[in-house]
Structures are given as C-alpha cells and as structure tokens.
Amino acid sequence: MRCSVCGREAVIKLRHAGLRLCPEHLVARVEKEVASAIRRFRMFSPEERILVAISGGKDSLALWHILAELGYRVDGLYIDLGIAGYSAPSREASEDFARARGLTLHVVSLAAELGASLDELTRLARGKTCSLCGTVKRYLMNKLAWEGEYQALATGHNLDDEAATLLGNVLRWDEGYLARQYPVLPGEGKLVRKVKPMVFLSEREMAAYCLIRGIEYLYQDCPHAEGARSIALKDVLNRLEDRYPSTKISFLRQFLKVRDRFRPPAPVVLHDCPSCGMPTAAEGPCRFCRLKDTVARHASRVTEDRGAAA
Amino acid sequence: MVILKRKGEAYTVPAGKTLEQALRELGILPETVLAVRDGRILPLSHRLEEGEELELVDVISGG
C-alpha cells in the first residue's frame, strides 16, 4: 500500500478521506486539518490566549501538541477528579507531557474546589456519575479559563465524539442540543468561547498521530465510562462506517449544513450565581454551588455524628 | 502462528492472513484498533508472518 501523497509505504488507509498515508503525511494531514478548522470556524487568532482541557488521553494531548506546534499561545488545564485507579495515572501522563515540552499545565483538584472527589460526590448527590462529572468539569473549565483571562477554551473532541453526540441528540430529537452542537460556541459574559479544532479528525487518525509523534498518552478508559451511552453510540456508528465508509463524516458535515434549522426552545437568560458569581441559566445558586452545599452539609453531619458518638 | 495482544489478552492466529482478515475473524472491527510492532504502525493489508507478535491499540475512547 502506497502513500497517496508521496508514493512511499503507507501505514494507514483513511477510507472516509479516500487517502492512504505514510507517517509523515498522516502527521501533515492532521495538523493541516486542525489549522483549517481554526480558520474556517474563526475559533481564535494567534494573539489570543487558549486554554486546552487536558485529560491525559490521546485527543487532548495531541491537540495541545498541535496548537503549540502551530505557534498558538496555549496552556493546559488538568482537573484531578479523584477517580480511584484512573485520576493518578491520567494526571501523571498530563504532567509528564507538559514537563517534557516546557508547557504550562494548570492542575486543579475537584476535592479542593468542591470538598469531595467525583467518587465521593457520586455517593452523596443525585444524578449519574457521567452527568455529575460533566457538570463539575464544565464549571471548573469555564471558571478557570475566565479567571485566567483566556479567550478560548479548546477541547479534544474528535469526529467520532461529535458524530456520537449528534446521533444521541437526533435519537431524542433534542432541538436545544442540536442547535448548540457546533465546532465553536461563542463566549458571552463570563462564559468563555468553546472550540473543538479536531472535529473532522477520526479517533483512529488521532491515535496514529500520537504513536507517530511519540506522544505518550494514557490508554486506560475512565472506569465510570463502562456501559456509557456514548460508547454504545460510537459502536453503532463504527459498524455503519465499516459497511458504508464516510458515514460519520457525512453525518456530521451534512448536519452542520442544516443546523440553522434547529432552535433552542427558549432563549437562555444568564444570571450570576449569588454564591460564586459565575453564570447560571436559572436564578439562585448554580449547580456547582448546590453540589458544594450538598457536600458541605454531609461533612457537617458526619462531624456532628462523630461528636455525638464521642 | 502469530500473537496479537490487546488489553492484556493474547490472541493466536495463523500466519499468512492479512491483518484485516485476522481482526475480522476475531470479531474486532478494523476501524477500532491500530496494530503496532516495535513502535511502528502496520497497515491493515499487512500479511502476518510466522512468529510475529503485534500489539493492538484500541482507538475508541469512552466517556
């Protein structure tokens, strides 16, 4: 199998792109696609400061690497969620990556910010673990990007992630989510702009990119992701892709052409949370502050019980 | 025979097949893994050689 660009030995066939690529041209394609998405969707300019959400996995580390290579002013943010058996190695992979390249990584701990790790929160609060995790991560990423005066928050969502999210939204005909699904979410007040520069790159390409570039990422999946709906959706899409190549990219690209037809049910009015001052869609304390309150009340009950027992 | 290692498990397949054929026979969608030998990615068209040992890297992340 020969590289479609240079004719040398190819290592990967990208059926959805009609390409066979050698390591050198796979790297070139990935970096070009990221640069092109940034330009096409006007994600950010070279003068702006970008914060990349880092998980220690292939996508976020690759994105950080590419943005730094492209010369953007980019720092990383790692949120230590305190997930047993997972957070420690993912944090180590993120810190090692930053150290080896002389990049700045901000590390925050959920336990310090909320008073409980994700594992503890799951036991104390109502809601599914992945939903609670999404809530606290979105809050902390935005807060830290806002406080750090970053103009955009970048995440490593790839084609497979976006196609799976889209399928999930379509299966529920969730107009609000469909209207918001886009490679750029503009900033508003204290909500920092959110961007997804790898939206047209497949998981397979990103894993290959990391292997070729020598990016050492954490292979392990989050233990809470087992049985997650997103994995089932990806599985369905991969089976379709196997039979009908380009399913995922066509699904996403065609959606982006018709997305304007979807409207959120009602315009969202943002309020400042009276407790932390960050934006919230409802009046009163934001979800993060309410979770923090739940954790604090539990801690206070435990202290009282211990006092009574003594 | 050829050994394919994935997530701590080892699968044995006969030499002579292509990597894609071997993956399909094991019920693994070729799109979901990368095969690596000595740090180098092998194409799905790679013909498996007697005594080879390959690592299968899962590319689908969860969550």
Coordinates of C-alpha atoms in Angstrom, one line a residue:
Chain A
M1 CA 0.0 0.0 0.0
R2 CA 1.5 3.3 -1.1
C3 CA 1.0 6.8 0.3
S4 CA -1.4 8.8 -1.8
V5 CA 0.8 11.9 -1.5
C6 CA 4.4 10.7 -1.9
G7 CA 4.2 7.0 -3.0
R8 CA 6.2 5.7 -0.1
E9 CA 4.9 2.8 2.1
A10 CA 1.6 3.8 3.7
V11 CA 0.7 2.8 7.3
I12 CA -2.9 3.8 7.4
K13 CA -5.9 3.9 5.0
L14 CA -8.5 6.6 5.7
R15 CA -11.5 5.3 3.7
H16 CA -13.6 8.4 4.7
A17 CA -11.0 10.7 3.2
G18 CA -10.0 8.5 0.3
L19 CA -6.4 8.5 1.4
R20 CA -3.6 6.1 2.1
L21 CA -0.8 7.8 4.1
C22 CA 2.7 7.3 5.3
P23 CA 3.6 8.5 8.8
E24 CA 4.9 11.9 7.5
H25 CA 1.8 12.7 5.5
L26 CA -0.6 11.5 8.2
V27 CA 1.0 14.0 10.6
A28 CA 0.8 16.7 7.9
R29 CA -2.8 16.0 7.3
V30 CA -3.8 16.1 11.0
E31 CA -2.0 19.3 11.6
K32 CA -3.4 20.9 8.4
E33 CA -7.0 19.8 9.3
V34 CA -6.7 21.4 12.7
A35 CA -5.3 24.7 11.3
S36 CA -8.1 24.6 8.7
A37 CA -10.9 24.1 11.2
I38 CA -9.5 27.0 13.3
R39 CA -9.6 29.3 10.3
R40 CA -12.9 28.1 8.8
F41 CA -14.8 28.5 12.1
R42 CA -12.8 31.5 13.2
M43 CA -12.0 29.8 16.5
F44 CA -9.3 32.1 17.7
S45 CA -6.5 34.3 16.4
P46 CA -2.7 34.0 17.0
E47 CA -2.8 36.8 19.5
E48 CA -5.4 35.2 21.8
R49 CA -4.6 33.0 24.8
I50 CA -6.0 29.5 24.6
L51 CA -6.6 27.0 27.4
V52 CA -6.8 23.4 26.4
A53 CA -8.7 20.9 28.6
I54 CA -6.3 18.0 29.3
S55 CA -7.4 14.5 30.3
G56 CA -4.1 12.7 29.7
G57 CA -5.8 10.8 26.8
K58 CA -4.7 10.9 23.1
D59 CA -7.0 13.6 21.9
S60 CA -6.3 16.3 24.4
L61 CA -2.6 15.8 24.4
A62 CA -2.5 15.7 20.6
L63 CA -4.5 18.9 20.5
W64 CA -2.2 20.7 22.9
H65 CA 0.9 19.4 21.0
I66 CA -0.5 20.6 17.6
L67 CA -1.6 24.1 18.9
A68 CA 1.8 24.6 20.4
E69 CA 3.5 23.5 17.2
L70 CA 1.3 25.9 15.2
G71 CA 2.6 28.7 17.4
Y72 CA -0.6 29.5 19.4
R73 CA -0.4 30.9 22.9
V74 CA -1.7 27.8 24.6
D75 CA -1.7 26.4 28.2
G76 CA -3.2 23.2 29.6
L77 CA -5.7 22.6 32.3
Y78 CA -6.0 19.3 34.1
I79 CA -8.8 18.7 36.6
D80 CA -8.0 16.0 39.1
L81 CA -11.4 14.4 39.6
G82 CA -10.1 11.9 42.3
I83 CA -11.3 8.8 40.4
A84 CA -9.7 5.8 42.1
G85 CA -7.2 4.0 39.8
Y86 CA -7.7 6.5 37.0
S87 CA -7.0 10.1 38.0
A88 CA -3.5 9.4 39.3
P89 CA -2.1 7.9 36.1
S90 CA -4.0 10.4 33.9
R91 CA -2.6 13.3 35.9
E92 CA 0.9 11.8 35.6
A93 CA 0.6 11.4 31.8
S94 CA -0.5 15.1 31.6
E95 CA 2.2 16.4 33.9
D96 CA 4.9 14.3 32.1
F97 CA 3.7 15.6 28.7
A98 CA 3.9 19.3 29.9
R99 CA 7.2 18.9 31.6
A100 CA 8.9 17.2 28.6
R101 CA 7.8 20.1 26.3
G102 CA 8.2 23.0 28.7
L103 CA 4.4 23.8 28.5
T104 CA 2.4 25.3 31.3
L105 CA -0.2 23.0 32.9
H106 CA -2.6 24.3 35.5
V107 CA -3.8 21.5 37.8
V108 CA -6.9 21.8 40.0
S109 CA -8.3 19.3 42.3
L110 CA -12.1 18.7 42.5
A111 CA -11.7 17.7 46.1
A112 CA -10.2 21.2 46.8
E113 CA -12.7 23.1 44.8
L114 CA -15.9 21.2 45.8
G115 CA -14.9 19.4 49.0
A116 CA -15.3 16.0 47.5
S117 CA -13.8 13.8 44.8
L118 CA -16.0 12.6 41.9
D119 CA -16.2 9.1 43.6
E120 CA -17.4 10.7 46.8
L121 CA -19.8 13.1 45.0
T122 CA -21.4 10.1 43.2
R123 CA -22.3 8.6 46.6
L124 CA -23.6 11.9 48.0
A125 CA -25.5 13.6 45.2
R126 CA -28.3 12.6 42.9
G127 CA -27.5 12.0 39.3
K128 CA -25.5 9.7 37.2
T129 CA -21.7 9.8 37.5
C130 CA -21.0 10.9 33.9
S131 CA -23.6 13.7 34.3
L132 CA -22.2 14.9 37.6
C133 CA -18.7 14.7 36.0
G134 CA -19.8 16.8 33.0
T135 CA -21.4 19.4 35.3
V136 CA -18.3 19.9 37.5
K137 CA -15.8 19.8 34.6
R138 CA -17.8 22.3 32.5
Y139 CA -18.0 24.6 35.5
L140 CA -14.3 24.4 36.5
M141 CA -13.0 24.7 32.9
N142 CA -15.0 27.8 32.3
K143 CA -14.2 29.4 35.7
L144 CA -10.5 28.8 35.3
A145 CA -10.5 30.0 31.7
W146 CA -12.4 33.1 32.8
E147 CA -10.2 33.8 35.8
G148 CA -7.0 33.1 33.9
E149 CA -8.1 35.6 31.2
Y150 CA -8.0 33.0 28.4
Q151 CA -10.1 34.0 25.3
A152 CA -11.0 30.4 24.3
L153 CA -11.3 27.0 25.9
A154 CA -10.3 24.2 23.5
T155 CA -11.3 20.6 23.9
G156 CA -10.1 17.5 22.0
H157 CA -13.5 16.3 20.8
N158 CA -12.9 14.4 17.6
L159 CA -15.1 13.3 14.7
D160 CA -16.2 10.1 16.5
D161 CA -17.2 12.1 19.6
E162 CA -19.1 14.6 17.6
A163 CA -20.9 12.0 15.4
A164 CA -21.9 10.0 18.5
T165 CA -23.2 13.1 20.3
L166 CA -25.1 14.1 17.2
L167 CA -26.6 10.6 16.9
G168 CA -27.7 10.8 20.6
N169 CA -29.2 14.2 20.0
V170 CA -31.1 13.1 16.9
L171 CA -32.4 9.9 18.6
R172 CA -34.0 12.2 21.2
W173 CA -34.8 15.0 18.7
D174 CA -33.3 17.3 21.3
E175 CA -33.6 20.6 19.5
G176 CA -31.8 22.6 22.1
Y177 CA -28.7 20.4 22.0
L178 CA -28.9 20.2 18.2
A179 CA -29.0 24.0 18.0
R180 CA -25.9 24.2 20.2
Q181 CA -23.8 21.5 18.6
Y182 CA -21.2 23.3 16.6
P183 CA -17.4 23.5 16.5
V184 CA -17.5 26.9 18.2
L185 CA -19.7 28.2 21.0
P186 CA -19.3 31.9 21.2
G187 CA -18.4 33.4 24.6
E188 CA -21.0 35.5 26.5
G189 CA -20.3 37.5 29.6
K190 CA -18.3 35.2 31.9
L191 CA -18.9 32.2 29.6
V192 CA -15.7 31.7 27.7
R193 CA -15.8 30.8 24.0
K194 CA -15.5 27.0 23.5
V195 CA -13.8 25.5 20.4
K196 CA -13.3 22.0 19.0
P197 CA -10.5 22.1 16.5
M198 CA -10.3 18.3 15.9
V199 CA -13.9 18.0 14.9
F200 CA -13.2 16.5 11.5
L201 CA -10.4 14.1 12.6
S202 CA -11.2 10.5 13.4
E203 CA -10.2 8.7 16.6
R204 CA -8.1 6.3 14.5
E205 CA -6.2 9.2 12.9
M206 CA -5.6 10.8 16.3
A207 CA -4.3 7.5 17.9
A208 CA -2.0 7.1 14.9
Y209 CA -0.8 10.7 15.2
C210 CA 0.1 10.2 18.8
L211 CA 2.0 7.0 18.1
I212 CA 4.0 8.6 15.2
R213 CA 4.7 11.8 17.2
G214 CA 5.7 9.8 20.3
I215 CA 3.0 11.3 22.5
E216 CA 2.7 9.1 25.5
Y217 CA -0.9 9.1 26.5
L218 CA -3.0 7.1 28.9
Y219 CA -4.6 4.2 27.1
Q220 CA -6.9 3.4 30.0
D221 CA -10.5 4.5 29.9
C222 CA -12.3 6.1 32.8
P223 CA -13.8 3.2 34.9
H224 CA -17.1 5.1 35.0
A225 CA -17.4 5.1 31.2
E226 CA -18.1 1.4 31.2
G227 CA -21.6 0.9 29.7
A228 CA -21.8 4.6 28.9
R229 CA -24.3 5.5 26.2
S230 CA -21.7 7.4 24.2
I231 CA -19.7 4.2 23.8
A232 CA -22.8 2.3 22.5
L233 CA -23.4 5.2 20.1
K234 CA -19.8 5.0 18.8
D235 CA -20.1 1.3 18.4
V236 CA -23.2 1.7 16.2
L237 CA -21.5 4.3 14.1
N238 CA -18.4 2.2 13.7
R239 CA -20.4 -0.7 12.5
L240 CA -22.1 1.5 10.0
E241 CA -18.8 3.1 8.9
D242 CA -17.4 -0.4 8.4
R243 CA -20.1 -1.2 5.9
Y244 CA -20.6 2.3 4.5
P245 CA -17.4 4.3 4.6
S246 CA -17.7 8.0 5.3
T247 CA -20.9 7.6 7.3
K248 CA -19.6 9.6 10.3
I249 CA -18.0 12.5 8.3
S250 CA -21.1 12.8 6.1
F251 CA -23.4 12.7 9.1
L252 CA -21.6 15.5 10.8
R253 CA -20.9 17.6 7.7
Q254 CA -24.4 17.4 6.4
F255 CA -25.8 18.2 9.9
L256 CA -23.6 21.4 10.0
K257 CA -25.3 22.5 6.8
V258 CA -28.8 22.2 8.2
R259 CA -28.1 23.0 11.8
D260 CA -29.6 26.5 11.5
R261 CA -33.0 25.0 11.2
F262 CA -32.9 23.9 14.8
R263 CA -33.7 26.4 17.5
P264 CA -33.4 26.2 21.3
P265 CA -36.9 26.0 22.9
A266 CA -36.4 29.4 24.6
P267 CA -33.6 31.9 24.7
V268 CA -31.4 31.3 27.8
V269 CA -31.0 34.3 30.1
L270 CA -27.9 34.1 32.1
H271 CA -27.7 35.1 35.8
D272 CA -24.8 35.5 38.1
C273 CA -24.7 32.8 40.8
P274 CA -25.1 34.7 44.1
S275 CA -22.6 32.4 45.7
C276 CA -19.7 32.2 43.2
G277 CA -20.6 34.9 40.7
M278 CA -20.3 32.5 37.7
P279 CA -23.1 32.4 35.1
T280 CA -26.0 30.1 35.5
A281 CA -29.2 29.6 33.5
A282 CA -31.5 29.6 36.5
E283 CA -31.9 32.2 39.2
G284 CA -30.3 31.2 42.5
P285 CA -27.1 29.3 43.2
C286 CA -25.6 27.5 40.2
R287 CA -25.5 23.7 40.0
F288 CA -21.8 23.5 41.2
C289 CA -22.6 25.6 44.3
R290 CA -25.6 23.5 45.1
L291 CA -23.4 20.4 44.8
K292 CA -20.9 22.1 47.0
D293 CA -23.6 22.8 49.5
T294 CA -24.7 19.1 49.5
V295 CA -21.1 18.0 50.2
A296 CA -20.7 20.6 53.0
R297 CA -23.9 19.5 54.6
H298 CA -22.9 15.9 54.5
A299 CA -19.5 16.8 56.0
S300 CA -21.1 18.8 58.8
R301 CA -23.5 15.8 59.6
V302 CA -20.5 13.5 59.8
T303 CA -18.7 15.8 62.2
E304 CA -21.9 16.1 64.4
D305 CA -22.3 12.3 64.4
R306 CA -18.7 11.9 65.4
G307 CA -19.1 14.5 68.2
A308 CA -22.2 12.7 69.5
A309 CA -20.5 9.3 69.4
A310 CA -17.6 10.7 71.4
Chain B
M1 CA 1.4 -18.7 14.5
V2 CA 1.1 -15.0 15.2
I3 CA 0.2 -13.4 18.5
L4 CA -2.0 -10.4 18.7
K5 CA -2.0 -8.7 22.2
R6 CA -4.9 -6.5 23.2
K7 CA -5.7 -5.1 26.7
G8 CA -3.6 -7.7 28.4
E9 CA -5.1 -10.6 26.4
A10 CA -3.3 -12.6 23.8
Y11 CA -5.0 -14.0 20.6
T12 CA -3.2 -16.6 18.4
V13 CA -3.9 -16.5 14.7
P14 CA -2.4 -18.4 11.8
A15 CA 0.3 -16.7 9.7
G16 CA -0.5 -15.9 6.0
K17 CA -3.7 -13.9 6.5
T18 CA -3.8 -10.2 6.3
L19 CA -4.2 -8.2 9.5
E20 CA -7.7 -7.1 8.4
Q21 CA -8.7 -10.8 7.8
A22 CA -7.4 -11.8 11.2
L23 CA -9.2 -8.9 13.0
R24 CA -12.5 -9.7 11.4
E25 CA -12.1 -13.4 12.3
L26 CA -11.6 -12.3 15.9
G27 CA -14.7 -10.1 15.7
I28 CA -12.7 -6.9 16.0
L29 CA -13.8 -4.0 13.8
P30 CA -10.6 -2.9 12.0
E31 CA -11.6 0.7 12.4
T32 CA -11.4 0.5 16.1
V33 CA -7.7 -0.6 16.6
L34 CA -4.2 0.1 15.4
A35 CA -1.7 -2.7 15.1
V36 CA 1.8 -1.8 16.3
R37 CA 5.1 -3.7 16.1
D38 CA 8.3 -2.3 17.5
G39 CA 6.6 1.1 17.9
R40 CA 5.6 1.2 14.2
I41 CA 2.0 1.1 12.9
L42 CA 1.2 -1.7 10.4
P43 CA -1.4 -1.3 7.7
L44 CA -4.5 -3.5 7.6
S45 CA -3.1 -5.0 4.4
H46 CA -0.1 -6.3 6.3
R47 CA 0.3 -10.1 5.8
L48 CA 1.0 -11.7 9.1
E49 CA 4.3 -13.6 9.3
E50 CA 5.1 -16.7 11.3
G51 CA 6.3 -15.8 14.8
E52 CA 5.2 -12.2 14.7
E53 CA 3.9 -10.5 17.8
L54 CA 1.7 -7.4 17.4
E55 CA 0.1 -5.1 19.9
L56 CA -3.4 -3.9 19.2
V57 CA -4.1 -0.4 20.4
D58 CA -7.7 0.5 20.9
V59 CA -8.5 3.8 19.4
I60 CA -12.1 4.3 20.8
S61 CA -12.1 6.3 24.0
G62 CA -15.0 6.2 26.3
G63 CA -16.9 8.7 28.4

